[in-house]
Coordinates of C-alpha atoms in Angstrom, one line a residue:
X1 CA 64.2 -22.7 -6.9
X2 CA 64.0 -21.6 -3.3
X3 CA 63.3 -18.0 -4.3
X4 CA 60.5 -19.1 -6.6
X5 CA 58.9 -21.3 -3.9
X6 CA 59.1 -18.4 -1.5
X7 CA 57.5 -16.1 -4.1
X8 CA 54.7 -18.6 -4.7
X9 CA 54.1 -19.0 -0.9
X10 CA 54.1 -15.2 -0.5
X11 CA 51.5 -14.9 -3.4
X12 CA 49.3 -17.5 -1.8
X13 CA 49.6 -15.9 1.6
X14 CA 48.8 -12.5 0.1
X15 CA 45.9 -14.0 -1.8
X16 CA 44.5 -15.5 1.4
X17 CA 44.8 -12.2 3.1
X18 CA 43.1 -10.4 0.2
X19 CA 40.4 -13.0 0.1
X20 CA 39.8 -12.7 3.8
X21 CA 39.7 -8.9 3.5
X22 CA 37.2 -9.2 0.6
X23 CA 35.1 -11.6 2.6
X24 CA 35.2 -9.4 5.7
X25 CA 34.2 -6.4 3.4
X26 CA 31.3 -8.4 2.0
X27 CA 30.1 -9.4 5.4
X28 CA 30.5 -5.8 6.6
X29 CA 28.5 -4.6 3.5
X30 CA 25.7 -7.2 4.2
X31 CA 25.6 -6.1 7.9
X32 CA 25.4 -2.5 6.9
X33 CA 22.7 -3.2 4.4
X34 CA 20.7 -5.2 6.9
X35 CA 21.2 -2.8 9.8
X36 CA 17.6 -1.5 9.8
X37 CA 15.9 -4.8 9.0
X38 CA 15.2 -5.9 12.6
X39 CA 13.7 -2.5 13.4
X40 CA 11.7 -2.5 10.1
X41 CA 10.1 -5.8 11.1
X42 CA 8.3 -3.8 13.8
X43 CA 6.9 -4.7 17.2
X44 CA 4.8 -7.5 18.7
X45 CA 1.6 -7.3 20.7
X46 CA 2.2 -7.2 24.4
X47 CA 0.6 -5.9 27.5
X48 CA -2.6 -3.8 27.2
X49 CA -2.4 -3.9 23.4
X50 CA -2.4 -7.7 23.4
X51 CA -5.3 -7.8 25.9
X52 CA -7.3 -5.4 23.7
X53 CA -6.6 -7.5 20.6
X54 CA -7.7 -10.7 22.4
X55 CA -11.2 -9.1 23.0
X56 CA -11.7 -8.4 19.3
X57 CA -14.4 -10.5 17.6
X58 CA -11.8 -10.8 14.8
X59 CA -9.2 -12.4 17.1
X60 CA -9.1 -16.1 18.1
X61 CA -6.4 -18.8 18.6
X62 CA -3.7 -16.1 18.7
X63 CA -4.3 -14.4 15.4
X64 CA -6.8 -12.1 13.6
X65 CA -9.2 -13.7 11.0
X66 CA -11.1 -12.6 7.9
X67 CA -14.9 -12.2 7.8
X68 CA -16.8 -15.5 8.1
X69 CA -17.8 -15.5 4.5
X70 CA -14.2 -15.1 3.2
X71 CA -13.1 -17.2 0.2
X72 CA -10.1 -19.4 0.4
X73 CA -7.4 -19.5 -2.3
X74 CA -7.1 -22.8 -4.3
X75 CA -3.8 -24.3 -5.3
X76 CA -3.0 -24.9 -8.9
X77 CA -1.2 -28.2 -9.4
X78 CA 1.8 -28.0 -11.7
X79 CA 2.1 -24.2 -11.8
X80 CA 5.6 -22.8 -11.1
X81 CA 5.2 -19.3 -9.8
X82 CA 9.0 -18.8 -9.3
X83 CA 9.6 -19.8 -12.9
X84 CA 7.0 -17.3 -14.1
X85 CA 8.5 -14.6 -12.0
X86 CA 12.0 -14.9 -13.6
X87 CA 11.2 -16.3 -17.1
X88 CA 7.6 -15.2 -17.7
X89 CA 6.8 -13.1 -20.8
X90 CA 4.8 -10.5 -18.9
X91 CA 5.8 -6.9 -19.4
X92 CA 6.3 -5.9 -15.8
X93 CA 7.9 -2.5 -16.3
X94 CA 6.9 0.5 -18.5
X95 CA 8.8 1.2 -21.7
X96 CA 9.2 4.9 -20.8
X97 CA 9.0 7.0 -17.6
X98 CA 5.6 7.1 -15.9
X99 CA 4.4 10.7 -16.3
X100 CA 4.3 12.6 -13.0
X101 CA 2.5 15.8 -12.1
X102 CA 2.9 18.2 -9.3
X103 CA -0.5 18.8 -7.7
X104 CA -2.2 22.0 -9.0
X105 CA -3.9 24.4 -6.6
X106 CA -7.1 23.1 -5.1
X107 CA -10.2 24.4 -6.8
X108 CA -11.6 27.5 -5.1
X109 CA -15.1 27.4 -6.5
X110 CA -16.4 24.4 -4.5
X111 CA -19.5 25.0 -2.4
X112 CA -18.5 25.8 1.2
X113 CA -18.3 22.6 3.2
X114 CA -18.3 20.4 0.1
X115 CA -14.7 20.4 -0.9
X116 CA -13.6 16.9 -2.0
X117 CA -10.4 16.2 -3.9
X118 CA -8.1 13.2 -4.2
X119 CA -4.3 13.3 -5.0
X120 CA -2.9 9.9 -5.9
X121 CA 0.9 9.7 -5.3
X122 CA 1.4 6.2 -6.6
X123 CA 0.5 2.6 -5.4
X124 CA -1.9 3.0 -2.5
X125 CA -0.6 6.4 -1.2
X126 CA -3.2 9.2 -1.7
X127 CA -4.3 12.4 -0.1
X128 CA -8.0 13.0 0.5
X129 CA -8.9 16.7 0.8
X130 CA -12.4 16.7 2.4
X131 CA -14.3 19.6 3.8
X132 CA -11.2 21.5 4.8
X133 CA -9.4 18.5 6.2
X134 CA -6.5 16.4 4.8
X135 CA -6.2 12.7 5.3
X136 CA -3.2 10.8 4.0
X137 CA -3.6 7.1 3.1
X138 CA -1.0 4.4 3.3
X139 CA 2.1 6.6 2.7
X140 CA 5.1 4.8 1.2
X141 CA 7.9 7.1 -0.1
X142 CA 10.8 4.7 0.0
X143 CA 12.6 3.4 -3.1
X144 CA 11.7 -0.2 -2.1
X145 CA 8.7 -1.8 -0.3
X146 CA 10.9 -4.0 1.8
X147 CA 12.5 -4.2 5.2
X148 CA 15.8 -3.7 3.4
X149 CA 16.9 -0.6 1.4
X150 CA 18.9 -2.8 -1.0
X151 CA 16.6 -5.7 -1.9
X152 CA 12.9 -6.0 -2.6
X153 CA 10.4 -4.6 -5.1
X154 CA 11.7 -1.3 -6.4
X155 CA 9.7 1.7 -7.6
X156 CA 8.7 2.1 -11.2
X157 CA 8.5 5.9 -10.7
X158 CA 9.6 8.5 -8.2
X159 CA 7.2 10.0 -5.8
X160 CA 5.7 13.1 -7.5
X161 CA 6.4 15.2 -4.4
X162 CA 8.7 15.0 -1.4
X163 CA 7.3 14.2 2.0
X164 CA 8.4 17.6 3.3
X165 CA 6.2 19.2 0.6
X166 CA 3.0 17.7 1.9
X167 CA 0.6 20.1 3.4
X168 CA -0.3 20.0 7.1
X169 CA -2.2 16.7 7.7
X170 CA -5.2 16.0 10.0
X171 CA -4.8 12.2 10.0
X172 CA -2.7 9.5 8.6
X173 CA -4.6 6.3 7.9
X174 CA -2.9 2.9 7.6
X175 CA -4.8 -0.1 6.2
X176 CA -2.5 -2.9 7.3
X177 CA 1.2 -3.6 8.1
X178 CA 2.6 -4.9 4.8
X179 CA 5.6 -3.1 3.5
X180 CA 3.9 -1.5 0.6
X181 CA 1.4 0.1 3.0
X182 CA 3.4 0.8 6.2
X183 CA 7.0 2.0 5.7
X184 CA 9.5 2.7 8.4
X185 CA 11.4 5.6 6.8
X186 CA 8.2 7.3 5.7
X187 CA 6.7 7.0 9.2
X188 CA 9.9 8.5 10.7
X189 CA 9.7 11.4 8.3
X190 CA 6.0 12.0 9.0
X191 CA 6.7 11.8 12.8
X192 CA 9.3 14.6 12.5
X193 CA 7.4 16.8 9.9
X194 CA 3.7 16.4 10.8
X195 CA 1.6 16.5 14.0
X196 CA -1.3 14.3 12.7
X197 CA -2.3 11.1 14.5
X198 CA -1.7 7.7 12.9
X199 CA -5.1 6.0 12.8
X200 CA -4.5 2.2 12.3
X201 CA -6.1 -1.2 12.7
X202 CA -5.7 -3.1 16.0
X203 CA -2.2 -4.2 16.7
X204 CA -0.4 -2.0 14.1
X205 CA 0.3 0.4 17.0
X206 CA 2.9 -2.0 18.2
X207 CA 5.1 -1.3 15.1
X208 CA 4.6 2.5 15.5
X209 CA 5.4 2.3 19.2
X210 CA 8.7 0.5 18.4
X211 CA 9.5 3.2 15.9
X212 CA 9.2 6.0 18.4
X213 CA 5.7 7.3 17.6
X214 CA 4.3 8.7 20.9
X215 CA 1.2 7.1 22.3
X216 CA -0.8 10.2 21.9
X217 CA -0.3 10.0 18.1
X218 CA -1.5 6.4 17.8
X219 CA -5.2 5.6 17.5
X220 CA -6.0 1.8 17.1
X221 CA -9.4 0.7 15.9
X222 CA -11.2 -2.5 15.4
X223 CA -13.7 -3.0 12.6
X224 CA -16.8 -0.8 13.1
X225 CA -14.9 1.5 15.5
X226 CA -14.6 5.2 14.7
X227 CA -12.3 8.2 15.6
X228 CA -13.3 11.8 15.2
X229 CA -10.9 14.4 13.7
X230 CA -12.7 17.7 13.8
X231 CA -15.9 17.2 11.8
X232 CA -14.6 14.0 10.2
X233 CA -15.4 10.5 11.3
X234 CA -12.8 7.9 10.4
X235 CA -14.2 4.3 10.6
X236 CA -12.4 1.1 10.3
X237 CA -14.4 -1.4 8.2
X238 CA -13.9 -5.0 7.2
X239 CA -11.5 -6.3 4.5
X240 CA -10.5 -9.7 3.3
X241 CA -6.7 -9.9 3.5
X242 CA -3.9 -10.8 6.0
X243 CA -1.0 -9.2 7.8
X244 CA 2.6 -9.7 8.8
X245 CA 6.1 -8.2 8.4
X246 CA 8.1 -11.3 9.3
X247 CA 7.5 -15.0 9.5
X248 CA 4.5 -14.6 11.8
X249 CA 1.2 -13.9 10.0
X250 CA -2.0 -12.2 11.1
X251 CA -0.7 -10.8 14.4
X252 CA -2.3 -7.4 13.5
X253 CA -5.6 -6.5 12.0
X254 CA -6.2 -5.2 8.4
X255 CA -9.0 -2.9 7.4
X256 CA -10.7 -0.8 4.8
X257 CA -11.7 2.8 5.8
X258 CA -14.6 5.1 5.6
X259 CA -13.8 8.9 5.7
X260 CA -17.1 10.7 6.4
X261 CA -17.5 14.5 6.7
X262 CA -20.7 16.4 7.3
X263 CA -21.7 16.1 3.7
X264 CA -19.1 14.1 1.8
X265 CA -18.1 10.4 2.1
X266 CA -15.0 8.5 0.9
X267 CA -14.2 4.8 0.9
X268 CA -10.8 3.2 0.7
X269 CA -10.4 -0.6 0.3
X270 CA -6.9 -1.1 1.6
X271 CA -6.0 -4.5 0.2
X272 CA -8.8 -7.0 -0.1
X273 CA -10.3 -9.8 -2.0
X274 CA -13.9 -9.4 -3.1
X275 CA -16.4 -10.4 -0.4
X276 CA -20.0 -9.9 0.5
X277 CA -19.1 -7.4 3.2
X278 CA -18.9 -4.6 0.6
X279 CA -22.7 -4.5 0.3
X280 CA -23.1 -4.3 4.0
X281 CA -20.5 -1.4 4.2
X282 CA -22.4 0.4 1.4
X283 CA -25.7 0.0 3.2
X284 CA -24.4 1.2 6.5
X285 CA -22.0 4.0 5.4
X286 CA -22.8 4.8 1.8
X287 CA -23.5 6.1 -0.6
X288 CA -19.9 7.3 -1.3
X289 CA -18.9 10.3 -3.4
X290 CA -15.7 8.5 -4.3
X291 CA -14.1 5.1 -3.8
X292 CA -10.4 4.4 -3.9
X293 CA -10.2 0.8 -5.0
X294 CA -7.3 -1.7 -5.1
X295 CA -7.0 -3.1 -8.7
X296 CA -3.5 -4.5 -9.0
X297 CA -1.2 -7.3 -7.7
X298 CA -3.9 -10.0 -8.4
X299 CA -3.4 -13.6 -9.5
X300 CA -5.5 -16.7 -9.8
X301 CA -3.1 -18.2 -7.2
X302 CA -4.3 -15.8 -4.5
X303 CA -7.9 -14.7 -5.5
X304 CA -9.0 -14.3 -1.9
X305 CA -6.6 -11.4 -0.9
X306 CA -6.5 -9.1 -3.9
X307 CA -9.4 -8.2 -6.2
X308 CA -9.3 -8.5 -10.0
X309 CA -10.2 -5.2 -11.7
X310 CA -13.7 -6.5 -12.6
X311 CA -14.3 -7.5 -9.0
X312 CA -13.2 -4.0 -7.9
X313 CA -15.9 -2.6 -10.1
X314 CA -18.5 -4.9 -8.6
X315 CA -17.4 -3.9 -5.1
X316 CA -17.7 -0.2 -6.1
X317 CA -21.3 -0.8 -7.1
X318 CA -21.9 -2.8 -3.9
X319 CA -20.6 0.2 -1.9
X320 CA -22.9 2.5 -3.8
X321 CA -19.9 4.5 -5.0
X322 CA -19.9 7.5 -7.2
X323 CA -16.5 8.2 -8.8
X324 CA -14.1 5.3 -9.0
X325 CA -10.3 6.0 -8.6
X326 CA -8.0 3.0 -8.9
X327 CA -5.0 2.5 -6.6
X328 CA -2.5 -0.2 -5.9
X329 CA -1.0 -0.3 -9.4
X330 CA 1.8 1.3 -11.5
X331 CA 4.4 1.8 -8.7
X332 CA 5.6 -1.6 -7.5
X333 CA 5.9 -5.0 -9.2
X334 CA 4.0 -7.3 -6.8
X335 CA 2.4 -9.8 -9.1
X336 CA 3.0 -11.6 -12.5
X337 CA 0.7 -9.6 -14.7
X338 CA 1.7 -6.8 -17.1
X339 CA 2.3 -3.6 -15.1
X340 CA -0.6 -1.7 -17.0
X341 CA -3.0 -4.7 -17.4
X342 CA -5.0 -3.8 -14.3
X343 CA -6.1 -0.4 -15.5
X344 CA -6.8 -1.6 -19.1
X345 CA -9.1 -4.2 -17.6
X346 CA -10.6 -1.7 -15.3
X347 CA -11.3 0.8 -18.1
X348 CA -13.1 -1.8 -20.2
X349 CA -15.2 -3.0 -17.2
X350 CA -16.1 0.6 -16.1
X351 CA -17.4 1.3 -19.6
X352 CA -19.4 -1.9 -19.7
X353 CA -21.0 -1.2 -16.4
X354 CA -21.4 2.6 -16.8
X355 CA -19.2 3.5 -13.8
X356 CA -17.7 7.0 -13.5
X357 CA -13.9 6.6 -13.6
X358 CA -10.9 8.8 -13.1
X359 CA -7.4 7.5 -13.7
X360 CA -5.0 10.2 -12.5
X361 CA -1.3 10.4 -13.2
X362 CA 0.8 10.2 -10.0
X363 CA 0.6 13.6 -8.4
X364 CA -2.6 14.7 -10.2
X365 CA -5.3 16.3 -8.1
X366 CA -8.8 15.0 -9.0
X367 CA -11.8 17.2 -8.1
X368 CA -14.4 14.6 -7.4
X369 CA -17.2 16.7 -8.7
X370 CA -15.4 17.5 -11.9
X371 CA -12.9 14.8 -12.6
X372 CA -10.6 14.8 -15.7
X373 CA -11.7 12.5 -18.5
X374 CA -9.9 9.2 -18.8
X375 CA -7.3 9.6 -21.6
X376 CA -5.3 6.4 -21.5
X377 CA -2.1 8.1 -20.6
X378 CA -0.5 4.8 -19.4
X379 CA -0.8 3.3 -22.9
X380 CA 1.8 5.7 -24.2
X381 CA 4.4 4.3 -21.8
X382 CA 3.2 0.7 -21.7

């Protein structure tokens, strides 16, 4: 009896030790997984950067604000968004791999000084080739758009090229500081592999500063302010959105962007709800040869911060846009709609309103003056 009791006590003791070791291993694993999270949250406005932000017409009561005519979201009583997220019937992933292309060589028959091509890499990441310059928009190459490498929205497709395969860049534009637009590992890679400046809205430089980007490579702009890169003028323009990488919101500015050469003009929405400011931007900076318009991650619960595809078409017309290229879809699940619904709705609306449209596969170069016809490629993998 004594031997049996001793064996049971030994087993219990061993079990406790194993349980303790398993718990320690789990805590160690969590700590390892979260090791970069504090850094990924970014920096805060202090010193001269905070003083400059305080002078902005967009800044009051300690935060940045949307344009005065911005709409507000309306609550929907009785709707359970969390239930829809886990149990909704939406098809939020493709049924087959999203087709990727490696960019072909840039056309050589463009009239000198009028080169204009766009390569969409997925979500909001794109390269604008304009009059011999290259401008990268909102680059995110990580597997997840999250402060953590192990939790958060995961890619529906791989990047079509590696970051070290990008050509030499002249500027890197950031629209705002959300994780699907500003990504720590991507910034680190571009810091090491490129010499281009990061041109960002007010306050976003605090994140870059914390991540080791030297001051001479950070250009912060308020709405209506511009920065010259060779013969290009990069202008921050208004948007209707919000910002924040942690619990604090609106501590940095968000913006759309105008990329203007000597002859060609490009507009990029960043993230935004539809607002009257698009017509004003079109009147001041347009017409645009091409617009890159956010079409995905919308919902009736947040209509003020992301446009529906039909609203994006209306904004494109307000802007006096030529070719429409959709972005902010197909790469990350950030809303409750079917993954391909945004582009189906866009295609129908573009036909109805006689809007020139190009829907590239990730990695496909689009010559703006001779875009490929829309072929519905996403429907084969929907």
